[in-house]
Short mmCIF file of C-alpha atoms in Angstrom, two decimals:
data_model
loop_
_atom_site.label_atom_id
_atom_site.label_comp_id
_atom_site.label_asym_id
_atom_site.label_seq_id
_atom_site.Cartn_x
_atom_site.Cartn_y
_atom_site.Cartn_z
CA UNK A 1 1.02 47.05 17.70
CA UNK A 2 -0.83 44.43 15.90
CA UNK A 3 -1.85 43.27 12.08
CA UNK A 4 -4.93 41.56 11.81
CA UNK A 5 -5.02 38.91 9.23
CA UNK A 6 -8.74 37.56 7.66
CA UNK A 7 -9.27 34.80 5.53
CA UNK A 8 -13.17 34.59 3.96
CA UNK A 9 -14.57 31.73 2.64
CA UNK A 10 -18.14 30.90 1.11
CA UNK A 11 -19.39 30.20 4.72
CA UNK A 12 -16.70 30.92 7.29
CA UNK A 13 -14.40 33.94 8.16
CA UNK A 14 -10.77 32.51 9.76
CA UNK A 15 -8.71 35.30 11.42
CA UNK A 16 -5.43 35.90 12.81
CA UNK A 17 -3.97 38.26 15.19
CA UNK A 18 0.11 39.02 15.15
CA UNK A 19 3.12 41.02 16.97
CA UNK A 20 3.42 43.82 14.26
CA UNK A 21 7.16 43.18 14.51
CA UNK A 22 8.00 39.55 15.47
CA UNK A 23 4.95 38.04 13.76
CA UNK A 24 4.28 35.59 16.62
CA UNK A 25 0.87 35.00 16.60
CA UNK A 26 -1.49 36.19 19.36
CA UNK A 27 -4.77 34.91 18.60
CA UNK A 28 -6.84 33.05 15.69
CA UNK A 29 -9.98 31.99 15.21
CA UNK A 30 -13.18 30.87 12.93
CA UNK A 31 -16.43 31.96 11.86
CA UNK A 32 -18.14 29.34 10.72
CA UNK A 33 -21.41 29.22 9.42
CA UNK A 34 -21.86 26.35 7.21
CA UNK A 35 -24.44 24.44 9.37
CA UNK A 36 -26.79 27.94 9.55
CA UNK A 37 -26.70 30.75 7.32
CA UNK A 38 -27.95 33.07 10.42
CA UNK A 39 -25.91 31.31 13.14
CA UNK A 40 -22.56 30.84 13.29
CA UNK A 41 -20.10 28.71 15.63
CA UNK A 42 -16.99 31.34 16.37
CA UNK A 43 -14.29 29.63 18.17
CA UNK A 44 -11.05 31.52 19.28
CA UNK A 45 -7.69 30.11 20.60
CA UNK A 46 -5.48 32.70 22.54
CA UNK A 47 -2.55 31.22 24.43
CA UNK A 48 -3.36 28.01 24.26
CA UNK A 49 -6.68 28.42 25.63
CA UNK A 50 -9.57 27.66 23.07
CA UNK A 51 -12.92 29.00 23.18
CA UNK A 52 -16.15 28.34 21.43
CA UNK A 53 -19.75 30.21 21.24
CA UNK A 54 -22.54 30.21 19.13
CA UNK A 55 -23.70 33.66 17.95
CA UNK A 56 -26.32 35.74 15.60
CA UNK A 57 -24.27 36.21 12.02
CA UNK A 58 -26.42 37.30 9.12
CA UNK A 59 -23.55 38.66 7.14
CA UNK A 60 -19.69 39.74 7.46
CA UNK A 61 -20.80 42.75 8.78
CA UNK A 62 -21.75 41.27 11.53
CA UNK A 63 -18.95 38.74 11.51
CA UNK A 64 -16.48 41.04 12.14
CA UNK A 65 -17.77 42.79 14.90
CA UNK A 66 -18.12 39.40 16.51
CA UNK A 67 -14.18 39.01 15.97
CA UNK A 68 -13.40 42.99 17.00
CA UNK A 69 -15.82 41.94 20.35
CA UNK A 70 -13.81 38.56 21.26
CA UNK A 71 -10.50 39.93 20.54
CA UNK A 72 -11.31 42.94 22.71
CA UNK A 73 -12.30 40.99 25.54
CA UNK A 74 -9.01 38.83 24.99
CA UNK A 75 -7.33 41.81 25.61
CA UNK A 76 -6.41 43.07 21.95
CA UNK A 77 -7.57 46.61 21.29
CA UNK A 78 -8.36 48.00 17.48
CA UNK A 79 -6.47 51.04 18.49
CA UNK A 80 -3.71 48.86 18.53
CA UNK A 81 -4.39 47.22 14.98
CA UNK A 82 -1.49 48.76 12.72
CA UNK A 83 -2.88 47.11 9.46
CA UNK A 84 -5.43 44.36 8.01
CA UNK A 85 -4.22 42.26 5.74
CA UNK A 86 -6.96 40.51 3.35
CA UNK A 87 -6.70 37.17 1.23
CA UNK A 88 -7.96 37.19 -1.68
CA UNK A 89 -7.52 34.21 -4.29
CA UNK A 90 -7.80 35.67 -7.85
CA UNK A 91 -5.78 38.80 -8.55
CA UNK A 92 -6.16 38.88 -12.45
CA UNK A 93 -2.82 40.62 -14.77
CA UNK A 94 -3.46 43.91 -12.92
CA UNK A 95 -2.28 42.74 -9.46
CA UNK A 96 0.97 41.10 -9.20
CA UNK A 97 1.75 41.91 -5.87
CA UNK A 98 -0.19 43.04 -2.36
CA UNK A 99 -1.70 46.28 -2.72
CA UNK A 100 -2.69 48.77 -0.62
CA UNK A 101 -6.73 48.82 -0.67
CA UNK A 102 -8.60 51.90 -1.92
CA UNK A 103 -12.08 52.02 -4.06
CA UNK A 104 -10.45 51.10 -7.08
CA UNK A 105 -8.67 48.23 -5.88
CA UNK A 106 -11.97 46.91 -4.90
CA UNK A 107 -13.84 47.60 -7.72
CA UNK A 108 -11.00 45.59 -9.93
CA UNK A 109 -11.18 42.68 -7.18
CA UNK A 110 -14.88 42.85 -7.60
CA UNK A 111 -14.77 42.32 -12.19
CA UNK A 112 -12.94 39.08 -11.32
CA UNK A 113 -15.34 37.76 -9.33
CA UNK A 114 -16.87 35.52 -12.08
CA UNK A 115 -13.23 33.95 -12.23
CA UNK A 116 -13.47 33.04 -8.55
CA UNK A 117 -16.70 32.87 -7.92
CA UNK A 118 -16.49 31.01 -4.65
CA UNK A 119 -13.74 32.65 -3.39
CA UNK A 120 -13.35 36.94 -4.20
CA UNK A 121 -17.36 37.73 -3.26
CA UNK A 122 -17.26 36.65 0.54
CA UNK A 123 -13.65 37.90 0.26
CA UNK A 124 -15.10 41.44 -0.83
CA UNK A 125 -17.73 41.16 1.73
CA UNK A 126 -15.26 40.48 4.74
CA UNK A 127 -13.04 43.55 3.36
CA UNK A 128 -15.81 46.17 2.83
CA UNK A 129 -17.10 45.02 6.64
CA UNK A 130 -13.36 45.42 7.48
CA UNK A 131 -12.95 48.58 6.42
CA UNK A 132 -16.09 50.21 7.65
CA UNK A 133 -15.03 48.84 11.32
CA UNK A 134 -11.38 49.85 11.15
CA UNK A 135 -11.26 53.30 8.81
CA UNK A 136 -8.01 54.50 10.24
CA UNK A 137 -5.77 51.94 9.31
CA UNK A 138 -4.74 50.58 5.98
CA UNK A 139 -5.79 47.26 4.50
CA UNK A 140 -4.09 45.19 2.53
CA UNK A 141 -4.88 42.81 -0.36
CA UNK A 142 -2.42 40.14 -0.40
CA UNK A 143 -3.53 37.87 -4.12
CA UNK A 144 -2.91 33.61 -4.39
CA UNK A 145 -2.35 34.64 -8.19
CA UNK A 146 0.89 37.02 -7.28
CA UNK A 147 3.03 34.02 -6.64
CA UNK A 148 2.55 32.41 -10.48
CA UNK A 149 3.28 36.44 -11.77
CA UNK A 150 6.51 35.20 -13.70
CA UNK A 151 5.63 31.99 -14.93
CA UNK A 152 7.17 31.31 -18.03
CA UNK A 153 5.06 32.37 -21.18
CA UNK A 154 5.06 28.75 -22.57
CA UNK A 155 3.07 28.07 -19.08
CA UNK A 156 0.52 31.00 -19.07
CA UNK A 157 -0.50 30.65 -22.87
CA UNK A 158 -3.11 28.10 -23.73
CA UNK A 159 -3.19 26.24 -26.80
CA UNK A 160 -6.31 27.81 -27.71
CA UNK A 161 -6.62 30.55 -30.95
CA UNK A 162 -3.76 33.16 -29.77
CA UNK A 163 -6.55 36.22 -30.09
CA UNK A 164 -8.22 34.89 -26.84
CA UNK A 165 -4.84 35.55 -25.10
CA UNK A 166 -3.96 38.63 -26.51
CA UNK A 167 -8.04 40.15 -26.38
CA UNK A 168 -9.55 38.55 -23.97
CA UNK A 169 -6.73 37.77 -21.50
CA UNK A 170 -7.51 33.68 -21.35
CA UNK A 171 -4.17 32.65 -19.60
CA UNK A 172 -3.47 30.64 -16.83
CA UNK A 173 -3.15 32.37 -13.06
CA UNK A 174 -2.38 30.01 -10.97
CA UNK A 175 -3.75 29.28 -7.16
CA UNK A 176 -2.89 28.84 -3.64
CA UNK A 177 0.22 30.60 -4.15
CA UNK A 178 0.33 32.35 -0.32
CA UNK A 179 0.71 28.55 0.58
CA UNK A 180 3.15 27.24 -2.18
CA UNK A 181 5.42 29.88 -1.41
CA UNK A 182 5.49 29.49 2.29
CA UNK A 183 5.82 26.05 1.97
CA UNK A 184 8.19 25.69 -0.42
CA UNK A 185 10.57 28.08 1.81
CA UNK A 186 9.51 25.92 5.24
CA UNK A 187 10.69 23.02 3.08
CA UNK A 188 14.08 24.31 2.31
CA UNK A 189 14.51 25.72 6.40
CA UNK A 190 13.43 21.96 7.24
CA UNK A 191 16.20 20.35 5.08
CA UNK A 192 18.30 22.81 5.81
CA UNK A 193 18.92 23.47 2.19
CA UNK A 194 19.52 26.87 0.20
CA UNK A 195 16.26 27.44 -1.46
CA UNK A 196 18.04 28.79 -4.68
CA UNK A 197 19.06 25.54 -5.44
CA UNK A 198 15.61 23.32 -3.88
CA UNK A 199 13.44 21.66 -6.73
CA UNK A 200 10.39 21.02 -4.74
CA UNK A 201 6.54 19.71 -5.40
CA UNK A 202 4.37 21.27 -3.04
CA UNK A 203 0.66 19.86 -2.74
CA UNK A 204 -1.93 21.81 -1.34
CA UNK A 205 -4.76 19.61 -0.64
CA UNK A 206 -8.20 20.65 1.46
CA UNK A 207 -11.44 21.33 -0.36
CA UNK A 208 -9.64 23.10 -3.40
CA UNK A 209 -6.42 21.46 -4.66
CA UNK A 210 -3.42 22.47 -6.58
CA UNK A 211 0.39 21.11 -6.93
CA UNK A 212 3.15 23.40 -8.01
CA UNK A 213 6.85 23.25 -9.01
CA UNK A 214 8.82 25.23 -7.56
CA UNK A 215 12.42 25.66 -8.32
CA UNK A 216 14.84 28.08 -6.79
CA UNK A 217 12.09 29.27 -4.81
CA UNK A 218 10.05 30.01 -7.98
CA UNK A 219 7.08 28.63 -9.58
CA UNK A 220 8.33 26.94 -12.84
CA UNK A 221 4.78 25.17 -13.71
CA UNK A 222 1.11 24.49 -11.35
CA UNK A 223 -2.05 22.57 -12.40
CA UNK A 224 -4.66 25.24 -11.83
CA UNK A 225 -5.09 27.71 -14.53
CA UNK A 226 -7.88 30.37 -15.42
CA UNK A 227 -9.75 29.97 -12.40
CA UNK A 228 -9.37 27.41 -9.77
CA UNK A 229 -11.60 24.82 -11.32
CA UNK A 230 -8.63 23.46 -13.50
CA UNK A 231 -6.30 20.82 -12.39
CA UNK A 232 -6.68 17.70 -9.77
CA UNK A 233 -9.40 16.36 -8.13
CA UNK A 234 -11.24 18.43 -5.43
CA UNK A 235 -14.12 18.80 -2.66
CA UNK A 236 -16.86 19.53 -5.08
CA UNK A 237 -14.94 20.67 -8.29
CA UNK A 238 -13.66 18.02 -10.96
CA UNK A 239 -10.51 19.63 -11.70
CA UNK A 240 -9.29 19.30 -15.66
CA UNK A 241 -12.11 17.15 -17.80
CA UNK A 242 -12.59 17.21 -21.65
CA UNK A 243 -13.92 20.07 -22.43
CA UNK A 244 -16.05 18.41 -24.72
CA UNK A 245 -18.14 16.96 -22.07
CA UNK A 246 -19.30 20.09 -21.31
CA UNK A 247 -19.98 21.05 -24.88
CA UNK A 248 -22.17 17.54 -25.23
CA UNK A 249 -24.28 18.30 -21.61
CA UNK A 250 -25.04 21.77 -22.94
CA UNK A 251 -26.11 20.93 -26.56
CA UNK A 252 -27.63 17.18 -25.94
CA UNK A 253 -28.59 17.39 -22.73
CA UNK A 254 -30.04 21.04 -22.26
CA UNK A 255 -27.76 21.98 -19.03
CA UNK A 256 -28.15 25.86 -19.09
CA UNK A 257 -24.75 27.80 -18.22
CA UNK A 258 -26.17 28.36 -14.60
CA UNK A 259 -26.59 24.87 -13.85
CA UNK A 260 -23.08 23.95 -15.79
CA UNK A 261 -21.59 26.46 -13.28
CA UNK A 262 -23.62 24.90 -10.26
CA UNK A 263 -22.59 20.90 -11.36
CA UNK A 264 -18.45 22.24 -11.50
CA UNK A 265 -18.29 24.19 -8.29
CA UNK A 266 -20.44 22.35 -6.44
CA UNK A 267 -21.71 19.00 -7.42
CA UNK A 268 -18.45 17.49 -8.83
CA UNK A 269 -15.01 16.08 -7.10
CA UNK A 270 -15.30 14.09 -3.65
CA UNK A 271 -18.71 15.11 -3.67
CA UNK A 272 -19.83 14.04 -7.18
CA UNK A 273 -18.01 10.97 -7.29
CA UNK A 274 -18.99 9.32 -3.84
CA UNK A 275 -22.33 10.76 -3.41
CA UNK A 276 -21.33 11.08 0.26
CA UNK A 277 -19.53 14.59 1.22
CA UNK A 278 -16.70 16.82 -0.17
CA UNK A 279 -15.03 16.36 2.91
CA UNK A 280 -12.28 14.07 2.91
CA UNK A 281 -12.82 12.60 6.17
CA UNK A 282 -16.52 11.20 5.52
CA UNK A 283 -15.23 10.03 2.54
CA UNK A 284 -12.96 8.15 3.78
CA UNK A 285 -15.17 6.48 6.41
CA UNK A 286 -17.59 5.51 3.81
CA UNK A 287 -14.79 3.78 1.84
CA UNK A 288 -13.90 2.31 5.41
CA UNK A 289 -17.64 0.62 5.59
CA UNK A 290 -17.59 -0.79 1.80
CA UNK A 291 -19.17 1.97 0.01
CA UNK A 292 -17.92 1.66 -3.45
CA UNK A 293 -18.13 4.64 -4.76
CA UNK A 294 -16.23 6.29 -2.01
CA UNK A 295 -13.40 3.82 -2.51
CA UNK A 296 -13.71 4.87 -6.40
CA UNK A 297 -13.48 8.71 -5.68
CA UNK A 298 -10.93 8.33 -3.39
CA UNK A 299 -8.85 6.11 -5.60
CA UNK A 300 -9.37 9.07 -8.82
CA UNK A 301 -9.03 11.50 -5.97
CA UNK A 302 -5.29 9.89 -5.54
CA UNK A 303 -4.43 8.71 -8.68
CA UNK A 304 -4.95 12.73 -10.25
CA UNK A 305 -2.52 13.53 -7.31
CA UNK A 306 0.33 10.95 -8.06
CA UNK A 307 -0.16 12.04 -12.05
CA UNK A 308 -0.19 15.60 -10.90
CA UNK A 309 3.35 14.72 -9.13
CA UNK A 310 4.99 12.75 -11.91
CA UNK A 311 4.00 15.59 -14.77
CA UNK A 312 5.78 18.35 -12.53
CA UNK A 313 8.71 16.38 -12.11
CA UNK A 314 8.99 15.71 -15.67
CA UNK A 315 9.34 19.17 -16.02
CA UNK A 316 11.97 20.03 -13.49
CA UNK A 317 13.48 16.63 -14.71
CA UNK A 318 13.90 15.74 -11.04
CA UNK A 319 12.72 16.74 -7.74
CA UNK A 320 14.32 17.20 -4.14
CA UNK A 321 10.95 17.23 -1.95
CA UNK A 322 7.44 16.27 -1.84
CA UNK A 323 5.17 18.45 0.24
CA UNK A 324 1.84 17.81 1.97
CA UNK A 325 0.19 20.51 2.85
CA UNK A 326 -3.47 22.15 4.03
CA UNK A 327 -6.54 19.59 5.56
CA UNK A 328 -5.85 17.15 3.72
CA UNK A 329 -2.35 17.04 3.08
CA UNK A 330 -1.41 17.88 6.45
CA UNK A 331 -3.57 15.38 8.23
CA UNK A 332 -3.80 12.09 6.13
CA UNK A 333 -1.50 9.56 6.55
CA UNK A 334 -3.53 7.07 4.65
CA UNK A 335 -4.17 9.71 1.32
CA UNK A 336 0.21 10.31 1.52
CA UNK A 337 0.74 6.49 1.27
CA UNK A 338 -1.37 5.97 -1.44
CA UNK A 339 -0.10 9.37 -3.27
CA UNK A 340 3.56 7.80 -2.70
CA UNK A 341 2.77 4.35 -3.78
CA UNK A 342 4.08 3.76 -7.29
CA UNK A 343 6.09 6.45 -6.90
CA UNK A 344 9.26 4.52 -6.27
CA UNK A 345 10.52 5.35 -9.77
CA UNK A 346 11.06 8.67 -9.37
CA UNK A 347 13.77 8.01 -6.21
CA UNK A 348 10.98 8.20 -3.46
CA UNK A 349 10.69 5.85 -0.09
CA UNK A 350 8.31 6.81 2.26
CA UNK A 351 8.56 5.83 5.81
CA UNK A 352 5.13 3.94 7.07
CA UNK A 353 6.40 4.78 10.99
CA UNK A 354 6.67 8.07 10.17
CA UNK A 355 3.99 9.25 8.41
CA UNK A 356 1.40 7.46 10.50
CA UNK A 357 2.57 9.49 13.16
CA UNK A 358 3.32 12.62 11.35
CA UNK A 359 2.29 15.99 12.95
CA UNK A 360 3.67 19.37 10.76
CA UNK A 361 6.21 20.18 10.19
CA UNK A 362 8.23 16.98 9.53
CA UNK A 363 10.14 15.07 7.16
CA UNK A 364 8.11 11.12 6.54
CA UNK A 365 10.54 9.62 3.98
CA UNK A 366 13.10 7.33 4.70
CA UNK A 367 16.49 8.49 5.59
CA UNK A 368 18.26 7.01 2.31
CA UNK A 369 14.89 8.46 0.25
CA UNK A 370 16.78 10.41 -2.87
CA UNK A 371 13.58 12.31 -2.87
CA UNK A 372 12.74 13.77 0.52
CA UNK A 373 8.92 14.13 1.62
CA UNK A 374 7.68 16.68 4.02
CA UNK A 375 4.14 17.21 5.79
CA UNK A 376 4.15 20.88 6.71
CA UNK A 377 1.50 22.89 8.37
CA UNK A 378 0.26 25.60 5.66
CA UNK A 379 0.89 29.11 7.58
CA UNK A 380 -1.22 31.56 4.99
CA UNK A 381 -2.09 33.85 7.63
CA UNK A 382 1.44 34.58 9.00
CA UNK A 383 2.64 35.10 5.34
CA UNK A 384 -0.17 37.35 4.93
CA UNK A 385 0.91 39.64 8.01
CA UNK A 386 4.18 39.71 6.86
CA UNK A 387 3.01 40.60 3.32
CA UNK A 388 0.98 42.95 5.05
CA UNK A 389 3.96 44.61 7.15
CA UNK A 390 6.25 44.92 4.11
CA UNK A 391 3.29 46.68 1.37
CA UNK A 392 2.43 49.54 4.61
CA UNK A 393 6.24 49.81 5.22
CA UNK A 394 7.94 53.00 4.16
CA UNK A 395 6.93 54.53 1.20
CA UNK A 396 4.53 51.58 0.02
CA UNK A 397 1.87 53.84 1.42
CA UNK A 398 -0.07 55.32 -1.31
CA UNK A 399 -3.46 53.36 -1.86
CA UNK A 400 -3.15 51.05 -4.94
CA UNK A 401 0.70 50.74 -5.00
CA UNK A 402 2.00 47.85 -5.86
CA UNK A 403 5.45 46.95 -4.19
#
């Protein structure tokens, strides 16, 4: 028996296939069309072997039966699919755990779009397509927001009139929890450290971007907030700014709401700043050639990472482990070294061996480094099986439970 894990994005659909009881992972693979809207590159690694085709995708619809087709002829069956487990980033007050999907789960998933607008339509999408293709089994919505559920309320309230909390629900959420939790345990298994006693910053960087404390396995404090435009530098969105810029572009400049909403998600961050790409990668090769305002966005891009780093640990008043994690994190020696520089203060020696020739999981500080720091390979799709397992387990079967 299987659980079959997706992961939709704006313009790509990743998926994972795992052991119903081991969780070893059988097969994975992307969707992705972000070079054609109607064509789509779907590549597939099963057993080490990696394939990749181009085929018609006008919709999820159609995405999914691609990844039903390949698995099939992989040798994966959907009668053998126990359960689907679904990511999906913003899961409001209502959900503070995974929940078994049923109309109504949906149709609350779908009234917070507006708060993750690039993130919980395509996820909605993949899951209706999901669930039309697979009706006998039960899916599972497994939330980024669950994570941050007990943050302290000193954390969640904004200093903004207290009415908008209490009415209107303006609080912080919190993001990329699936991978700050996973990570923060892979750190503690890595150091071979009890968890319950681990202060750690973990630093999930790739086209969105978020840093959270976590103590005792907890979340104690994390820079995204509302929605996941709040907080550090990103691929196209700025992270935190003066809200009074965007008072000023409205009133003296005429920006309409639809093209303030267009300039944050995606005209700002890497993007805005270099003029070259929200990836990291082009970015950085543009800096490499003498392109000066990739060098400056990759510089803020940094220096809103090292800040992020040095508020956290203020509030743990210490920390135990760094942690790189997702595209960027995971794969960038050059962005950890200049995250770690002038961080020397706080205890922290990175080793320059090491982390040039870092691959996940590992530990790239220096063996006398007080402050350990880890690069570790972001796993969101095997904690989402797992989730997955443990909400369709036993009595956690009625449709909207939480568990």
């Amino acid at each position: 028996m299987t659980i079959l894990v997706i992961n939709a994005g704006s313009s790509s659909l990743k998926f994972g296939l795992f052991d119903a009881e081991g969780f070893g992972e059988l097969s994975s693979g992307i969707v992705d069309w972000r070079a054609d809207a109607r064509k789509a590159e779907l590549t597939v690694v099963t057993g080490g072997s990696r394939e990749s085709f181009i085929v018609e995708v006008p919709g999820y619809g159609s995405a999914f039966g691609h990844v039903q087709r390949i698995l099939g002829e992989n040798g994966f069956v959907a009668e053998d699919i126990r359960a689907v487990g679904h990511r999906v980033v913003h899961g409001g007050v209502e959900f503070r755990s995974s929940v078994i999907i049923d109309d109504r789960v949906i149709e609350s998933i779908r009234q917070l779009s507006d708060l993750a607008p690039l993130h919980n339509p395509p996820a909605l999408m993949a899951m209706e397509a999901a669930r039309k293709e697979l009706p006998g089994v039960p899916h599972v919505s497994v939330f980024d927001t669950a994570f941050f559920r007990d943050l302290p309320l000193k954390d969640i309230v904004y200093p903004l009139p207290y009415e908008w909390f209490e009415k209107w629900g303006i609080r912080r959420f919190g993001f990329h929890g699936i991978s700050h939790e996973y990570c923060a345990l892979r750190a503690a298994e890595l150091l071979l450290a009890d968890v319950s006693g681990l202060s750690a910053i973990t630093l999930h960087l790739g086209n969105g971007c978020s840093a959270t404390a976590v103590l005792g396995g907890r979340p104690v404090a994390t820079t995204m907030g509302f929605t996941p435009l709040e907080g550090m530098m990103m691929g196209t969105r700025p992270g935190s700014v003066d809200p009074g810029i965007l008072i000023y572009v409205m009133k003296e400049k005429g920006l309409s709401v639809k093209g303030l909403h267009e300039a944050l998600n995606h005209g700002s961050g890497l993007l805005g700043v270099s003029g070259v790409s929200s990836d990291f990668r082009k970015v950085e090769e543009a800096a490499a050639r003498g392109e000066a305002r990739a060098r400056l966005a990759l510089d803020i891009y940094a220096d809103r990472i090292r800040s992020a780093v040095g508020s956290l640990a203020a509030v743990m008043g210490g920390v135990d482990a760094l942690v790189f994690t997702a595209g960027v994190g995971e794969n960038s020696a050059s962005l950890r070294a200049m995250v770690c520089d002038g961080l020397s203060f706080m205890g922290l020696e990175l080793d320059n061996m090491l982390n040039e020739k870092s691959r996940p999981d590992a530990v790239v500080s220096k063996e006398k480094s007080p402050v350990k720091v880890l690069t570790i390979k972001t796993r969101e799709a095997l904690f989402i099986a797992q989730e997955t397992a443990r909400a369709i387990s036993g009595h956690r079967e009625l449709p909207g439970e939480t568990f």
